[in-house]
Coordinates of C-alpha atoms in Angstrom, one line a residue:
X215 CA 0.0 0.0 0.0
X216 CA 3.3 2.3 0.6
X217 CA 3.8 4.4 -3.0
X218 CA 7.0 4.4 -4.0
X219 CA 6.0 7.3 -6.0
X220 CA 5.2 9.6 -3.1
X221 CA 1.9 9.4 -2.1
X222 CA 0.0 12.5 0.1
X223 CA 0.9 12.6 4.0
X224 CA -2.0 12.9 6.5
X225 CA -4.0 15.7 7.2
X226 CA -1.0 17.9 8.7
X227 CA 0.8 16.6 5.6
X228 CA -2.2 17.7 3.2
X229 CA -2.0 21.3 4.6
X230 CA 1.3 21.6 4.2
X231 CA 2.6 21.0 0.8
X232 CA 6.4 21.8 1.2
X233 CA 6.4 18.7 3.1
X234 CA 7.3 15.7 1.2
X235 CA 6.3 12.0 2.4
X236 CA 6.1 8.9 0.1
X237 CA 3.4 6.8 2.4
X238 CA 0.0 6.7 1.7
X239 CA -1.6 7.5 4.7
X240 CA -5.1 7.4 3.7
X241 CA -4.6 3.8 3.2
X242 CA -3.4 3.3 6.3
X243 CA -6.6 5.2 8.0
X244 CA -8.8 3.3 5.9
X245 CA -11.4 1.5 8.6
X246 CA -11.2 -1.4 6.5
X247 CA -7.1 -2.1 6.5
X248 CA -6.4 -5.2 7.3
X249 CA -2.4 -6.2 8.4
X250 CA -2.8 -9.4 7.0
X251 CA -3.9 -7.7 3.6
X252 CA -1.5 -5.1 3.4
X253 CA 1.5 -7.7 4.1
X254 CA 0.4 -9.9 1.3
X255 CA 0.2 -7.0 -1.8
X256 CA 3.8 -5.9 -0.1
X257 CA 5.0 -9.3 -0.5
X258 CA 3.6 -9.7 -4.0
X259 CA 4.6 -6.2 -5.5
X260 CA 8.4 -7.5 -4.5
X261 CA 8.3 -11.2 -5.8
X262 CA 8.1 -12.6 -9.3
X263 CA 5.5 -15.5 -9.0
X264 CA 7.6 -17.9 -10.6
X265 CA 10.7 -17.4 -7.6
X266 CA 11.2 -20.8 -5.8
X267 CA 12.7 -18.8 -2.9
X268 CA 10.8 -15.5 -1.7
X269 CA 12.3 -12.8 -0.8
X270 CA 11.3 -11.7 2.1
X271 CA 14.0 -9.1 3.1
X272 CA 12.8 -6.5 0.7
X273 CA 9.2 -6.0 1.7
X274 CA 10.8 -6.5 5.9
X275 CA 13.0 -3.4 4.9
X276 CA 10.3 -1.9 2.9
X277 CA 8.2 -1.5 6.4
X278 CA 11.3 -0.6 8.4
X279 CA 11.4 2.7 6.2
X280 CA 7.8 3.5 6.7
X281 CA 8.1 3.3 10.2
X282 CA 11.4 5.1 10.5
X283 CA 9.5 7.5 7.9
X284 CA 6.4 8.1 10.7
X285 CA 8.9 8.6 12.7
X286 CA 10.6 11.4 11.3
X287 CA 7.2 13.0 10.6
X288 CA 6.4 12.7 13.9
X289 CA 9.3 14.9 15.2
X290 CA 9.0 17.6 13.2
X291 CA 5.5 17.7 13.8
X292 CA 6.2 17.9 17.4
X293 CA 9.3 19.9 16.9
X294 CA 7.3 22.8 14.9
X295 CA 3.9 22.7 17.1
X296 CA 5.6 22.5 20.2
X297 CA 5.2 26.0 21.7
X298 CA 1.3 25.8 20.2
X299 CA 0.8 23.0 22.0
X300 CA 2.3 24.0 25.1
X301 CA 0.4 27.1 24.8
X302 CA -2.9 25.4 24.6
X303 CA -2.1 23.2 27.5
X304 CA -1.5 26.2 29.7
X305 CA -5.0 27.6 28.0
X306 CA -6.9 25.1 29.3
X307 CA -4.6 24.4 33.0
X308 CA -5.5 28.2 33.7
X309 CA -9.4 27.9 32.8
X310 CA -9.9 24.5 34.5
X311 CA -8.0 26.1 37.8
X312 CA -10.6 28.8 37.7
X313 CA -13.7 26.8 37.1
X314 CA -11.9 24.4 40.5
X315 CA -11.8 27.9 42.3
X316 CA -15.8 28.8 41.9
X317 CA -16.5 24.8 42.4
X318 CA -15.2 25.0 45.2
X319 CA -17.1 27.8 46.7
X320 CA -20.5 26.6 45.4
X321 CA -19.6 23.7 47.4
X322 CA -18.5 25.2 50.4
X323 CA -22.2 27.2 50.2
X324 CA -23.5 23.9 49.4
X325 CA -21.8 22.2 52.5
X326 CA -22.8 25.1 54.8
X327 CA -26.8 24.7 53.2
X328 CA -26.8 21.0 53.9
X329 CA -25.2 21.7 57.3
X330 CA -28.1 24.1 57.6
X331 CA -30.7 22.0 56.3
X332 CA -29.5 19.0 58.7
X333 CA -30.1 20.9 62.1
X334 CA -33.6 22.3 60.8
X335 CA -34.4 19.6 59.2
X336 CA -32.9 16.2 59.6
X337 CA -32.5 16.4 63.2
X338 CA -35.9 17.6 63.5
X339 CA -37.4 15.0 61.4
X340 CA -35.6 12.3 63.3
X341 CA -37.3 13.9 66.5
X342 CA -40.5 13.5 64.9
X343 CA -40.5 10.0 63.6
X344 CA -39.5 9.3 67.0
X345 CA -42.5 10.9 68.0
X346 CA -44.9 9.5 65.1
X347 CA -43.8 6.1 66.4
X348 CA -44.6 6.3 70.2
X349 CA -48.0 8.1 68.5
X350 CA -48.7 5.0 66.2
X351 CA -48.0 2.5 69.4
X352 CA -50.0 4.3 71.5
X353 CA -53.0 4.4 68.7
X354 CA -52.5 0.7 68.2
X355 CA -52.7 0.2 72.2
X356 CA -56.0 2.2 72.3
X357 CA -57.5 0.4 69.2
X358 CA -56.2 -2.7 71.4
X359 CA -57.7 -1.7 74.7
X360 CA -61.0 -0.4 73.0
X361 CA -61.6 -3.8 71.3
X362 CA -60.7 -5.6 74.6
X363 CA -63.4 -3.3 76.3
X364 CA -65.7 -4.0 73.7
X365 CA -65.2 -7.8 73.9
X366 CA -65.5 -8.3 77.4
X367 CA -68.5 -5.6 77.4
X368 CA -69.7 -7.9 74.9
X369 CA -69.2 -11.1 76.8
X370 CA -71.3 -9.6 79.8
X371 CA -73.6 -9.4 77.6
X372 CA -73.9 -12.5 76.1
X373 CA -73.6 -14.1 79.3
X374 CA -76.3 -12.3 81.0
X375 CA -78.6 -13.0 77.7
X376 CA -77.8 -17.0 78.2
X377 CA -79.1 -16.8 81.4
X378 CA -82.1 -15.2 80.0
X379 CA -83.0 -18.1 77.5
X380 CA -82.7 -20.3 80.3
X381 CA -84.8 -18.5 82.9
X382 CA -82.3 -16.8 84.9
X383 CA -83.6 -13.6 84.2
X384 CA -81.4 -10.5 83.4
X385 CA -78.6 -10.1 85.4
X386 CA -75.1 -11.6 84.2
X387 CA -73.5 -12.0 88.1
X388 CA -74.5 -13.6 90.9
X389 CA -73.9 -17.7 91.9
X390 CA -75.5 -20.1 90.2
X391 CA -77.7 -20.9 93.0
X392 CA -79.0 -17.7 93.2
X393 CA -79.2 -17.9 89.4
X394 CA -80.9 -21.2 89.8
X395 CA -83.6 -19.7 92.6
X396 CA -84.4 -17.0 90.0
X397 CA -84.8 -18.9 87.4
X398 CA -88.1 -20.7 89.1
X399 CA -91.3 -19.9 88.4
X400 CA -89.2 -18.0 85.7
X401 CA -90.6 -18.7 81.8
X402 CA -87.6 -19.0 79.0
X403 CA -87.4 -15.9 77.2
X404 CA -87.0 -17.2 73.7
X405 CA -85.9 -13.9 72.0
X406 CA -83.0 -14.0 74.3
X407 CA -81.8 -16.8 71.3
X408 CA -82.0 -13.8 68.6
X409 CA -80.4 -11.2 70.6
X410 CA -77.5 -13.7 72.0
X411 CA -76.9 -14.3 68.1
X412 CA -76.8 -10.6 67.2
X413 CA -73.8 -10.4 70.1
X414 CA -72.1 -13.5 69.1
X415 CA -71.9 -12.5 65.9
X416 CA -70.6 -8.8 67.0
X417 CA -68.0 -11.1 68.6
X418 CA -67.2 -12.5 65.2
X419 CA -67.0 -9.3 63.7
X420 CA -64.0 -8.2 66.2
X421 CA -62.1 -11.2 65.9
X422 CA -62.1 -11.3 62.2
X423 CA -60.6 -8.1 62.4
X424 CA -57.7 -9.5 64.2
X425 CA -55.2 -9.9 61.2
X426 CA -52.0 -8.1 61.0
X427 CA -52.9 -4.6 60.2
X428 CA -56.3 -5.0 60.6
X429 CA -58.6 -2.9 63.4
X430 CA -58.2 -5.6 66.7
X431 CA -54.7 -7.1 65.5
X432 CA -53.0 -8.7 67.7
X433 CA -56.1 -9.4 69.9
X434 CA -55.7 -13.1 70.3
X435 CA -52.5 -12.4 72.2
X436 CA -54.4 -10.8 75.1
X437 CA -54.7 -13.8 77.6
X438 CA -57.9 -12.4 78.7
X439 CA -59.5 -12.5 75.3
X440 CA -58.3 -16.3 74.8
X441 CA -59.9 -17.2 78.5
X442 CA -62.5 -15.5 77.0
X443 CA -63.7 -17.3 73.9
X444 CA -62.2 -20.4 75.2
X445 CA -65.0 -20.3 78.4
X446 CA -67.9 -18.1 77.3
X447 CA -68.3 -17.6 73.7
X448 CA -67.3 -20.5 72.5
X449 CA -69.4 -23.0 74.8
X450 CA -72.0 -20.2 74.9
X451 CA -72.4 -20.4 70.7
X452 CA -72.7 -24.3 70.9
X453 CA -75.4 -24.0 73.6
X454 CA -77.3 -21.8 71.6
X455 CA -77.0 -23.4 68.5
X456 CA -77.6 -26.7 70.3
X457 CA -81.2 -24.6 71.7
X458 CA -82.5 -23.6 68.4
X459 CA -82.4 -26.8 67.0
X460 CA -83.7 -28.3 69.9
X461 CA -86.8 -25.8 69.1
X462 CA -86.6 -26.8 65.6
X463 CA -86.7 -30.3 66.5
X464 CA -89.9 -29.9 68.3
X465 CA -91.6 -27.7 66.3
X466 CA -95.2 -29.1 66.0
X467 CA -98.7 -27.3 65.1
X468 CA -100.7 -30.1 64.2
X469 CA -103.8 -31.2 67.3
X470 CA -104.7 -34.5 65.6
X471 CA -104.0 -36.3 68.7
X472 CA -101.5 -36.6 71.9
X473 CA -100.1 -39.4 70.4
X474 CA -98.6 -37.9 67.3
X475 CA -97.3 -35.0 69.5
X476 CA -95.2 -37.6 71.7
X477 CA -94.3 -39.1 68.6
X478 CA -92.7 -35.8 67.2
X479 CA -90.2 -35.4 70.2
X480 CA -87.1 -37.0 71.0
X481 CA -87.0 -35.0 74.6
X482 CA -88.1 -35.5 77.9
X483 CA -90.1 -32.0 77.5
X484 CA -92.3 -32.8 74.6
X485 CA -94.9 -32.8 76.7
X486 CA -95.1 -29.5 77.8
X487 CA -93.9 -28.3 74.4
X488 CA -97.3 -29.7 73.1
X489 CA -99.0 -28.0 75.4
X490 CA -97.9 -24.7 74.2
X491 CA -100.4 -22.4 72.4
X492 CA -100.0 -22.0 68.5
X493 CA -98.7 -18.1 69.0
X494 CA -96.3 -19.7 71.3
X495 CA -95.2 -22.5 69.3
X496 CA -94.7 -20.2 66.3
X497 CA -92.7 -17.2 68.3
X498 CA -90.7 -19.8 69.4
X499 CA -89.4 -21.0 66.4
X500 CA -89.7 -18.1 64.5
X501 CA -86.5 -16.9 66.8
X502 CA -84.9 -20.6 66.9
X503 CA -85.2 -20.1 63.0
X504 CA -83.5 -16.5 63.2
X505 CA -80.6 -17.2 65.6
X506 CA -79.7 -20.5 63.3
X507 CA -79.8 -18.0 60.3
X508 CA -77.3 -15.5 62.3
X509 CA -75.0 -18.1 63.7
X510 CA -74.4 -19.7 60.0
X511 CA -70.9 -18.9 59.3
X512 CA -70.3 -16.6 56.4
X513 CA -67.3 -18.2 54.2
X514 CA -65.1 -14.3 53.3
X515 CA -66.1 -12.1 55.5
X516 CA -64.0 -9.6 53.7
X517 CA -65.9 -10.9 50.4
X518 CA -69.9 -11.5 51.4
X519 CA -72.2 -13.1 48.8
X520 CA -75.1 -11.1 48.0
X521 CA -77.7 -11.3 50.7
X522 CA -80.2 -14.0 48.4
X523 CA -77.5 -16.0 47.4
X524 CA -76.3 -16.6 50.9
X525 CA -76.6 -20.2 52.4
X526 CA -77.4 -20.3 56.1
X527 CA -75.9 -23.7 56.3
X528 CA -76.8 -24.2 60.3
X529 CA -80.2 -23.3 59.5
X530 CA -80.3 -25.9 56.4
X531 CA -79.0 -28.5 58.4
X532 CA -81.6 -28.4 61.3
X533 CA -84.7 -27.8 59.0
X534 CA -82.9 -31.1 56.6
X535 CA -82.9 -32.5 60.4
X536 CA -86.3 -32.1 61.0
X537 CA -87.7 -33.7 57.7
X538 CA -85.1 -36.9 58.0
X539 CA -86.3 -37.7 61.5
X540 CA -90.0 -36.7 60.4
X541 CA -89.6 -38.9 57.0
X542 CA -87.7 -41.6 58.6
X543 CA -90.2 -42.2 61.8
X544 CA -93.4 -42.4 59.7
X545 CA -91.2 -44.6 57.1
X546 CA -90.6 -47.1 60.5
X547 CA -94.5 -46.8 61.7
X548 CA -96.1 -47.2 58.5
X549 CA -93.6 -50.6 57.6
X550 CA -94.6 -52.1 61.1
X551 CA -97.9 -51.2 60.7
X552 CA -98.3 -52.9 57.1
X553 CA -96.6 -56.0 58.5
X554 CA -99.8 -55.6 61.3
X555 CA -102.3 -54.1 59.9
X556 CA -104.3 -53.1 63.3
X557 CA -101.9 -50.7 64.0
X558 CA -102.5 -48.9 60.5
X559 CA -105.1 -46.5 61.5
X560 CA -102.6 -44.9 64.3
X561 CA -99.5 -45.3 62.2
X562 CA -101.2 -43.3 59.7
X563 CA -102.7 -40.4 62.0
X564 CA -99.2 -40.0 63.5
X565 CA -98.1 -39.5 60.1
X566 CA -100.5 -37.0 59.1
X567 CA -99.7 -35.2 62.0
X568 CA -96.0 -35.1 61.4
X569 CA -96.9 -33.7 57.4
X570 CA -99.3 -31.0 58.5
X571 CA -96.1 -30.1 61.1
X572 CA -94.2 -30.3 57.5
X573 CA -97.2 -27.8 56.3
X574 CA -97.0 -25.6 58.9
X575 CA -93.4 -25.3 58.7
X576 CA -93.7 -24.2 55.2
X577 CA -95.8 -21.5 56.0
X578 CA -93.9 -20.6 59.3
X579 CA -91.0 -20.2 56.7
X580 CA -92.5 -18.6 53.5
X581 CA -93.7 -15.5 56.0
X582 CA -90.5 -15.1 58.0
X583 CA -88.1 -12.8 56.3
X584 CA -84.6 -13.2 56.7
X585 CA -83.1 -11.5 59.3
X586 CA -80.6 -8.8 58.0
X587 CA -76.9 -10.0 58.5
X588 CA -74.4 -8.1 59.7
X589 CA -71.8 -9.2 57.9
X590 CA -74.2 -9.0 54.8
X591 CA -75.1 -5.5 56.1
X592 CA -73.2 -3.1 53.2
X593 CA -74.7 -4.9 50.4
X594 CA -78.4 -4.7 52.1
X595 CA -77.9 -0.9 53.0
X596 CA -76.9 -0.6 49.0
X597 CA -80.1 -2.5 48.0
X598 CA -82.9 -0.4 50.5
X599 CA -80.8 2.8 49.1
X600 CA -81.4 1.4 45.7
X601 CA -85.0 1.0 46.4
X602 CA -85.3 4.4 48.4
X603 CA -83.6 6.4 44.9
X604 CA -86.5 4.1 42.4
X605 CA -89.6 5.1 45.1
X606 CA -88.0 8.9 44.6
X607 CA -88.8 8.4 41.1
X608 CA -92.6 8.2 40.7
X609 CA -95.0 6.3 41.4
X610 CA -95.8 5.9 37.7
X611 CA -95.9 2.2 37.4
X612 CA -97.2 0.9 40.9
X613 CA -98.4 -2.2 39.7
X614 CA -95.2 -3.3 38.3
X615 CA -93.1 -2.7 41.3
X616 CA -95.7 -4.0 44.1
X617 CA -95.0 -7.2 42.5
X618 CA -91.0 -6.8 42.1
X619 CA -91.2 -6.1 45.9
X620 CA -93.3 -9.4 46.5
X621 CA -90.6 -11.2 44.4
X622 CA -88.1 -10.0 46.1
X623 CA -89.7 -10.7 49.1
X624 CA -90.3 -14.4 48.2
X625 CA -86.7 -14.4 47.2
X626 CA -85.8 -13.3 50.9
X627 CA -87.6 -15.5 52.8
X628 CA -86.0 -18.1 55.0
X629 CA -87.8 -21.1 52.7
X630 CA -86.1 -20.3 49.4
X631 CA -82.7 -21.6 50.5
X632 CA -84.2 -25.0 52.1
X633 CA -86.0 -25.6 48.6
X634 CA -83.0 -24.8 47.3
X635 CA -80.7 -27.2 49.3
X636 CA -83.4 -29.9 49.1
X637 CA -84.0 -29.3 45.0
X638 CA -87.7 -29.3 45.5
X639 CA -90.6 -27.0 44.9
X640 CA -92.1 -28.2 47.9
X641 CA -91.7 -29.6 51.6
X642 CA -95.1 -31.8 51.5
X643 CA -94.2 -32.9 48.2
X644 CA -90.6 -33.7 49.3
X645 CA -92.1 -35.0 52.6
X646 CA -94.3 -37.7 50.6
X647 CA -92.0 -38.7 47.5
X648 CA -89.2 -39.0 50.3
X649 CA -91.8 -41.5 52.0
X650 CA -92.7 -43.4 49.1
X651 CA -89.4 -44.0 47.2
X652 CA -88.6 -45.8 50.7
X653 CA -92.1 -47.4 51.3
X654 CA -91.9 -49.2 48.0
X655 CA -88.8 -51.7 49.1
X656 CA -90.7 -52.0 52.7
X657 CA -93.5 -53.5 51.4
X658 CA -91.5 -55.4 48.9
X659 CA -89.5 -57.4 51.8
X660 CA -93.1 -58.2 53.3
X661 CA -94.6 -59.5 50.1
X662 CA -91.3 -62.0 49.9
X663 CA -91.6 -62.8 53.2
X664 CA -95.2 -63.7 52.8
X665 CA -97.0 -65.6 55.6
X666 CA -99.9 -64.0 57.2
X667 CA -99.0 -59.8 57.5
X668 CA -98.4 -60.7 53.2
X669 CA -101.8 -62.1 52.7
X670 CA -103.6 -60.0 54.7
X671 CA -102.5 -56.8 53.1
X672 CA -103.1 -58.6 50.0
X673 CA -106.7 -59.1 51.1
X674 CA -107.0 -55.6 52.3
X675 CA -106.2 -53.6 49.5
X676 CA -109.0 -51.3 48.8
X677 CA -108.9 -50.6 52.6
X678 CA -105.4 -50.0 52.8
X679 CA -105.6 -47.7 49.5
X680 CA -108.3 -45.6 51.6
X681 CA -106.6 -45.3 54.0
X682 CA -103.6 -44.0 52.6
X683 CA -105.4 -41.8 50.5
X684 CA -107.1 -40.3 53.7
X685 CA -103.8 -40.0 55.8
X686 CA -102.2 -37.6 52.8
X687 CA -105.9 -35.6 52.8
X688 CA -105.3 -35.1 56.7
X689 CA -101.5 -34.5 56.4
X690 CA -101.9 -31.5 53.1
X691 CA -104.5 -29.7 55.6
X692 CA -103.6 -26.9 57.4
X693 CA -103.3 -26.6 61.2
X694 CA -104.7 -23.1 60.6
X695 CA -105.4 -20.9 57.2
X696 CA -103.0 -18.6 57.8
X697 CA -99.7 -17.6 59.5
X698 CA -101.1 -15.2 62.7
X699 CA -98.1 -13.9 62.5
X700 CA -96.7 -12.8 59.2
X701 CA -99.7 -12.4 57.6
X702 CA -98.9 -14.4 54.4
X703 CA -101.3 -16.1 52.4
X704 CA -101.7 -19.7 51.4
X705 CA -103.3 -20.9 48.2
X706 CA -105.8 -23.3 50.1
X707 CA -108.8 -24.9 48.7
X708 CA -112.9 -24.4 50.3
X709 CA -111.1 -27.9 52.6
X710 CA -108.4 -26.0 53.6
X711 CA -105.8 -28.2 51.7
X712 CA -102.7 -26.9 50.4
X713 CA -100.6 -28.0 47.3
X714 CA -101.3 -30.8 45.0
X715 CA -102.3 -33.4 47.3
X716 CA -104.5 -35.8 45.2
X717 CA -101.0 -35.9 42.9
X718 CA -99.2 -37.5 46.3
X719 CA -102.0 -39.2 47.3
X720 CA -101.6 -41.4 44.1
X721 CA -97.9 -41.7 45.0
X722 CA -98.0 -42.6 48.0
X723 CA -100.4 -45.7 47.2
X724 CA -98.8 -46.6 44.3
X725 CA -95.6 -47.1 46.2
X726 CA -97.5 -49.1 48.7
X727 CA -99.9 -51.1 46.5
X728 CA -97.8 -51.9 43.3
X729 CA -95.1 -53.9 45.8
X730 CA -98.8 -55.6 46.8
X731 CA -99.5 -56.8 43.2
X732 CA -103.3 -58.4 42.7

């Protein structure tokens, strides 16, 4: 790439024409040069391509006078710019010395600002957090002692409603003979069971609120609060769950006869339960009912479902209770009274007794609204302020939403979600279809069995279809025509009967009859 010619210098070289250089410097500053290249050509341009041996001393000394040829440049360069470049050199020592001098006093007046800034500032800020710190503790040791107050006011109060429901009157002190001396002559106060729900489930409301930064955290620590819900509230909430679906359990409307009544009850105080007035009976389960809906455990309470899709599962259970002990007794008394047919005539009144209990139920439980939940409060206060803005609207079509309100009504009672649960439209119906799908294999195994209980219900027939077909009229009549207490309405024929009974009647003695055969 050298030009033996005397090829132009580098820029320096270009600007000044008096000086003479034969190396092509452009070619050297080419981006692309490659050593490897540049060695080859030089090699080339100095051998014949027929030479066995190359000459490799030419192109060597070739290089070594371009380089001693840079070299020369390089000192005249320096030689004749010296006293420029020195000049610039000092140029630029002087300015940066005097841009160091007023550096350095911005940052002196920088230094004595921070300084500044740190004593009103930094050292006040630290004082502060100090102080936002004891402030927090001290909040969170209020919050603490304010929920512990509440809790244990709480407590009091559930204990002293207990003692209500069992007839110990008001007062939470006192022994428990005292208690016991008050609570003769003393009649159970059965809304005690509604209000002692409201206050356990206040009590749930704290404690799910004890969750690291959440309003009672760190509540479970407190040794009181532990002795707490490990003596009263916990044994206190069993009790009371335990008492409402004792109520449940012995729920019973229907006056066919004493017997059916002893039938019903599984407790030595059926008796005096039967003896209760209708009113009675109803008030009484009307707040079992409500405190089993309250004490159902909500799954989120951070995340409540809507107040119609929630399942009172404690509720569900006692009400699916009372129909499996209902369906299963008259199931038993009906089988041993097919295998002895004498007995057939009580069997069935005691079962008609238990279905118009069944009945009533119903009714007790299509006119009792749910009670409103407090953990399901926001969303109800969002629905009655919905409702409140639509009434601010007119009144243009009243038809319209008198029956939206029934709807909704319907849709809050507490029978919709044990229709639900149960996947029936109906709790006769259920009650009968539940009775037959099990009669059927009853009377089966007597018919194998045969002997005499086989051919006499063979022989008996007509009688026993009659009967049957009597004991489902009885059962589908109502104790009374309508609840006294809600005021809700049955559809009821001029007999008083309710639902489609000649439909169960039919299944009821076809399950019995076509095990029978002719």
């Amino acid at each position: 790439m050298a030009s033996a010619n005397g090829a132009g210098g580098p820029e320096d070289h270009q600007q000044n024409p008096s000086t003479s250089s034969y190396i092509d410097y452009s070619a050297f500053l080419d981006p692309e040069f490659s050593a490897h290249h540049f060695a080859n050509s030089l090699v080339h341009s100095t051998n014949n391509p027929t030479d066995t041996p190359l000459d490799l001393s030419t192109p060597l000394s070739r290089v070594l006078f371009d380089v001693q040829e840079v070299d020369t440049h390089i000192d005249a360069l320096t030689s004749r710019s010296a006293l420029p470049l020195l000049e610039h050199t000092r140029e630029h020592v002087g300015a940066g010395s005097r841009v160091l001098e007023e550096l350095e006093g911005q940052v002196k007046v920088l230094a004595e600002a921070y300084e500044r800034l740190r004593r009103e500032v930094v050292v006040r800020w630290e004082s502060a957090q100090e102080t936002r710190v004891v402030a927090e503790r001290v909040w969170r040791t209020v919050k603490l002692g304010r929920c512990v107050g509440r809790c244990l006011t709480l407590g009091r109060q559930l204990e002293a409603q207990m003692g209500e429901l069992a007839g110990g009157g008001g007062g939470g002190g006192g022994s428990a003979a005292a208690a016991g001396t008050q609570a003769v002559g003393k009649k159970e106060d059965h809304r005690a069971m509604v209000r002692a729900a409201n206050t356990v489930i206040s009590l749930r409301q704290i404690f799910s609120t004890a969750t690291p930064g959440g309003e009672a955290e760190d509540l479970d620590r407190i040794t009181v609060i532990r002795t707490l819900r490990a003596e009263l509230i916990e044994p206190a909430e069993k009790r009371l769950t335990a008492r409402a679906e004792q109520v449940v359990g012995q729920f019973s409307m229907s006056a066919l006869t004493g017997a059916a009544n002893a039938a019903e009850s599984t407790s030595t105080s059926t008796t005096s339960s039967a003896l209760l007035q209708p009113e009675d009976t109803r008030s009484r389960a009307v707040s079992a009912l409500t405190a089993l809906y309250l004490l159902s455990p909500v799954l989120d309470p951070s995340n409540p479902p809507p107040p119609d899709m929630f399942e009172p599962a404690r509720l569900i259970s006692a009400l699916q209770e009372y129909l499996r002990r209902a369906i299963t007794s008259s199931v038993a008394g009906l089988a041993a009274a097919l295998a002895a047919l004498p007995k057939l005539d009580r069997a069935l009144i005691e079962t008609s007794a238990r279905c118009q209990n069944v009945v009533a139920l119903e009714m007790l439980l299509e006119g009792t609204k749910a009670p409103e939940h407090p953990l399901l409060r926001g969303l109800e206060e969002k629905e009655d302020g919905a409702d409140v803005d639509s009434a601010k609207n007119g009144n243009v079509h009243e038809d319209v939403e008198s029956k939206q309100t029934e709807d909704e009504s319907n849709k809050r009672n507490l029978l919709r979600p044990l229709l639900i649960s149960l996947d029936t439209s109906s709790l006769p119906s259920y009650f009968w279809r539940s009775m037959a799908s099990q009669l059927s294999a009853r009377t089966a195994k007597i018919m194998r069995e045969g002997g005499v209980s086989a051919r006499t219900l063979r022989s008996n027939k007509e009688k026993v279809r009659e009967a049957i077909r009597e004991c489902v009229v009885r059962g589908s009549r109502l104790p009374v025509s309508r609840d006294g207490r809600s005021g809700v309405k049955r559809k009821e024929d001029s007999t008083g009967m309710v639902g489609n009974w000649e439909r169960e009647a039919a299944v009821m003695v076809g399950s019995v009859l076509n095990a029978v055969g002719r």
